């Protein structure tokens, strides 16, 4: 496991469980104990690696009987997925979330590698080159929504 950090290891462990079952329900403290890390590390992995953009739905309940439930999202077809992505983007999106979204499109074979790379180039911080972070994220959202709408209508 050389070269892998604890977040990668925790992610791999949870994905291994999800490969056997469509849903996993965990206790944050138990997983933290298993990997000898702080519970906030588990939160970090779930928040950054198990997002709707990557095809996961996360629900949690706090308190004594609390849990974190992770489900693999199954959308009916590409159009449903594209509609969901458009809703998730909203008015603005940061570069990290845009990358996750494009990765999901590629993983689900909605777009090819070349298209993915072109989208990432068009939405990169360097290409947008604006000093105002909110403006950059709004521009990125508009570009991605335009692309997703094009993909949506192209497939009808």
CSV table of C-alpha atoms in Angstrom, one decimal:
chain,number,residue,atom,x,y,z
A,1,UNK,CA,0.0,0.0,0.0
A,2,UNK,CA,3.0,2.2,-0.4
A,3,UNK,CA,2.1,5.7,-1.8
A,4,UNK,CA,-1.5,5.5,-0.6
A,5,UNK,CA,-2.6,7.8,2.2
A,6,UNK,CA,-5.2,6.9,4.9
A,7,UNK,CA,-8.0,8.6,2.9
A,8,UNK,CA,-7.3,6.4,-0.1
A,9,UNK,CA,-7.3,3.3,2.1
A,10,UNK,CA,-10.6,4.2,3.8
A,11,UNK,CA,-12.2,5.0,0.4
A,12,UNK,CA,-11.0,1.6,-1.0
A,13,UNK,CA,-12.4,-0.2,2.1
A,14,UNK,CA,-15.8,1.4,1.8
A,15,UNK,CA,-16.0,0.9,-2.0
A,16,UNK,CA,-15.1,-2.8,-1.4
A,17,UNK,CA,-18.1,-3.1,0.9
A,18,UNK,CA,-20.3,-1.3,-1.6
A,19,UNK,CA,-19.2,-3.7,-4.3
A,20,UNK,CA,-20.9,-6.5,-2.4
A,21,UNK,CA,-23.9,-4.5,-1.4
A,22,UNK,CA,-25.7,-1.5,-2.9
A,23,UNK,CA,-25.7,0.2,0.5
A,24,UNK,CA,-23.4,0.4,3.5
A,25,UNK,CA,-24.3,1.7,7.0
A,26,UNK,CA,-21.3,2.6,9.2
A,27,UNK,CA,-20.6,4.1,12.6
A,28,UNK,CA,-18.0,6.8,12.1
A,29,UNK,CA,-16.3,6.0,15.4
A,30,UNK,CA,-16.0,2.3,14.6
A,31,UNK,CA,-14.4,3.0,11.2
A,32,UNK,CA,-12.0,5.5,12.8
A,33,UNK,CA,-11.0,3.0,15.3
A,34,UNK,CA,-10.5,0.3,12.6
A,35,UNK,CA,-8.1,2.6,10.8
A,36,UNK,CA,-6.6,4.2,13.9
A,37,UNK,CA,-7.5,7.7,12.8
A,38,UNK,CA,-9.7,10.5,14.1
A,39,UNK,CA,-13.4,10.5,13.3
A,40,UNK,CA,-13.1,13.7,11.3
A,41,UNK,CA,-10.9,11.8,8.8
A,42,UNK,CA,-13.9,9.6,8.1
A,43,UNK,CA,-16.0,12.7,7.6
A,44,UNK,CA,-13.4,14.1,5.2
A,45,UNK,CA,-13.3,10.9,3.1
A,46,UNK,CA,-17.1,10.7,2.9
A,47,UNK,CA,-17.6,14.4,2.1
A,48,UNK,CA,-14.9,14.4,-0.7
A,49,UNK,CA,-15.0,10.9,-2.1
A,50,UNK,CA,-18.7,9.8,-1.9
A,51,UNK,CA,-20.5,12.7,-3.5
A,52,UNK,CA,-23.6,12.7,-5.7
A,53,UNK,CA,-21.3,13.8,-8.5
A,54,UNK,CA,-19.4,10.5,-8.1
A,55,UNK,CA,-22.6,8.5,-8.0
A,56,UNK,CA,-23.2,8.2,-4.2
A,57,UNK,CA,-26.0,9.3,-1.9
A,58,UNK,CA,-24.9,9.9,1.7
A,59,UNK,CA,-27.3,10.2,4.7
A,60,UNK,CA,-26.4,10.5,8.3
A,61,UNK,CA,-28.0,10.5,11.7
A,62,UNK,CA,-26.2,12.0,14.6
A,63,UNK,CA,-26.4,10.9,18.2
A,64,UNK,CA,-25.9,7.7,20.2
A,65,UNK,CA,-27.5,5.4,17.6
A,66,UNK,CA,-26.1,7.5,14.8
A,67,UNK,CA,-24.9,6.2,11.5
A,68,UNK,CA,-23.6,7.2,8.1
A,69,UNK,CA,-25.4,5.4,5.2
A,70,UNK,CA,-23.7,5.4,1.7
A,71,UNK,CA,-25.7,4.2,-1.3
A,72,UNK,CA,-24.6,3.8,-4.9
A,73,UNK,CA,-27.0,6.0,-6.9
A,74,UNK,CA,-28.6,4.3,-9.9
A,75,UNK,CA,-30.2,6.7,-12.3
A,76,UNK,CA,-32.6,5.4,-14.9
A,77,UNK,CA,-30.7,6.7,-17.9
A,78,UNK,CA,-28.1,9.3,-19.1
A,79,UNK,CA,-30.8,12.0,-19.3
A,80,UNK,CA,-31.8,11.6,-15.6
A,81,UNK,CA,-28.1,11.7,-14.7
A,82,UNK,CA,-27.5,14.8,-16.7
A,83,UNK,CA,-30.6,16.5,-15.3
A,84,UNK,CA,-29.5,15.7,-11.7
A,85,UNK,CA,-26.0,17.0,-12.5
A,86,UNK,CA,-27.5,20.3,-13.8
A,87,UNK,CA,-29.5,20.7,-10.6
A,88,UNK,CA,-26.5,20.0,-8.5
A,89,UNK,CA,-24.3,22.5,-10.2
A,90,UNK,CA,-26.7,25.3,-9.5
A,91,UNK,CA,-25.4,28.8,-9.9
A,92,UNK,CA,-21.7,28.0,-9.3
A,93,UNK,CA,-19.3,25.1,-8.9
A,94,UNK,CA,-15.7,24.9,-7.8
A,95,UNK,CA,-13.0,23.3,-9.8
A,96,UNK,CA,-12.7,20.2,-7.6
A,97,UNK,CA,-16.5,19.5,-7.9
A,98,UNK,CA,-16.3,20.1,-11.6
A,99,UNK,CA,-13.6,17.5,-11.9
A,100,UNK,CA,-15.7,15.0,-10.0
A,101,UNK,CA,-18.6,15.7,-12.2
A,102,UNK,CA,-16.6,15.2,-15.4
A,103,UNK,CA,-15.0,12.0,-13.9
A,104,UNK,CA,-18.5,10.6,-13.3
A,105,UNK,CA,-19.5,11.4,-16.9
A,106,UNK,CA,-16.4,9.6,-18.1
A,107,UNK,CA,-16.8,6.6,-15.7
A,108,UNK,CA,-20.4,6.2,-16.9
A,109,UNK,CA,-19.3,6.3,-20.5
A,110,UNK,CA,-21.4,9.4,-21.3
A,111,UNK,CA,-18.3,11.1,-22.6
A,112,UNK,CA,-15.0,9.9,-24.0
A,113,UNK,CA,-11.5,10.7,-22.6
A,114,UNK,CA,-10.9,13.4,-25.2
A,115,UNK,CA,-14.2,15.1,-24.4
A,116,UNK,CA,-13.5,14.9,-20.7
A,117,UNK,CA,-10.1,16.6,-21.1
A,118,UNK,CA,-11.6,19.3,-23.3
A,119,UNK,CA,-14.2,20.1,-20.7
A,120,UNK,CA,-11.6,20.2,-17.9
A,121,UNK,CA,-9.5,22.5,-20.0
A,122,UNK,CA,-12.4,24.8,-20.7
A,123,UNK,CA,-13.4,25.0,-17.1
A,124,UNK,CA,-10.0,25.2,-15.4
A,125,UNK,CA,-9.0,28.1,-13.2
A,126,UNK,CA,-6.2,28.9,-15.6
A,127,UNK,CA,-8.5,29.1,-18.6
A,128,UNK,CA,-11.2,31.2,-16.9
A,129,UNK,CA,-8.4,33.5,-15.4
A,130,UNK,CA,-10.6,35.8,-13.3
A,131,UNK,CA,-9.4,37.1,-10.0
A,132,UNK,CA,-12.9,36.9,-8.4
A,133,UNK,CA,-13.5,33.3,-7.2
A,134,UNK,CA,-17.3,33.6,-7.2
A,135,UNK,CA,-17.3,34.9,-10.8
A,136,UNK,CA,-15.0,32.0,-11.8
A,137,UNK,CA,-17.3,29.5,-10.2
A,138,UNK,CA,-20.4,31.1,-11.9
A,139,UNK,CA,-18.6,31.0,-15.3
A,140,UNK,CA,-17.6,27.4,-14.7
A,141,UNK,CA,-21.2,26.5,-13.8
A,142,UNK,CA,-22.6,28.1,-17.0
A,143,UNK,CA,-20.1,26.3,-19.2
A,144,UNK,CA,-20.8,22.9,-17.6
A,145,UNK,CA,-24.6,23.4,-17.7
A,146,UNK,CA,-24.3,24.4,-21.4
A,147,UNK,CA,-22.3,21.2,-22.1
A,148,UNK,CA,-24.7,19.0,-20.1
A,149,UNK,CA,-27.7,20.5,-21.8
A,150,UNK,CA,-26.0,19.8,-25.2
A,151,UNK,CA,-25.3,16.2,-24.1
A,152,UNK,CA,-28.9,15.9,-22.8
A,153,UNK,CA,-30.5,17.0,-26.0
A,154,UNK,CA,-28.1,15.1,-28.2
A,155,UNK,CA,-29.1,11.9,-26.7
A,156,UNK,CA,-32.9,12.3,-27.1
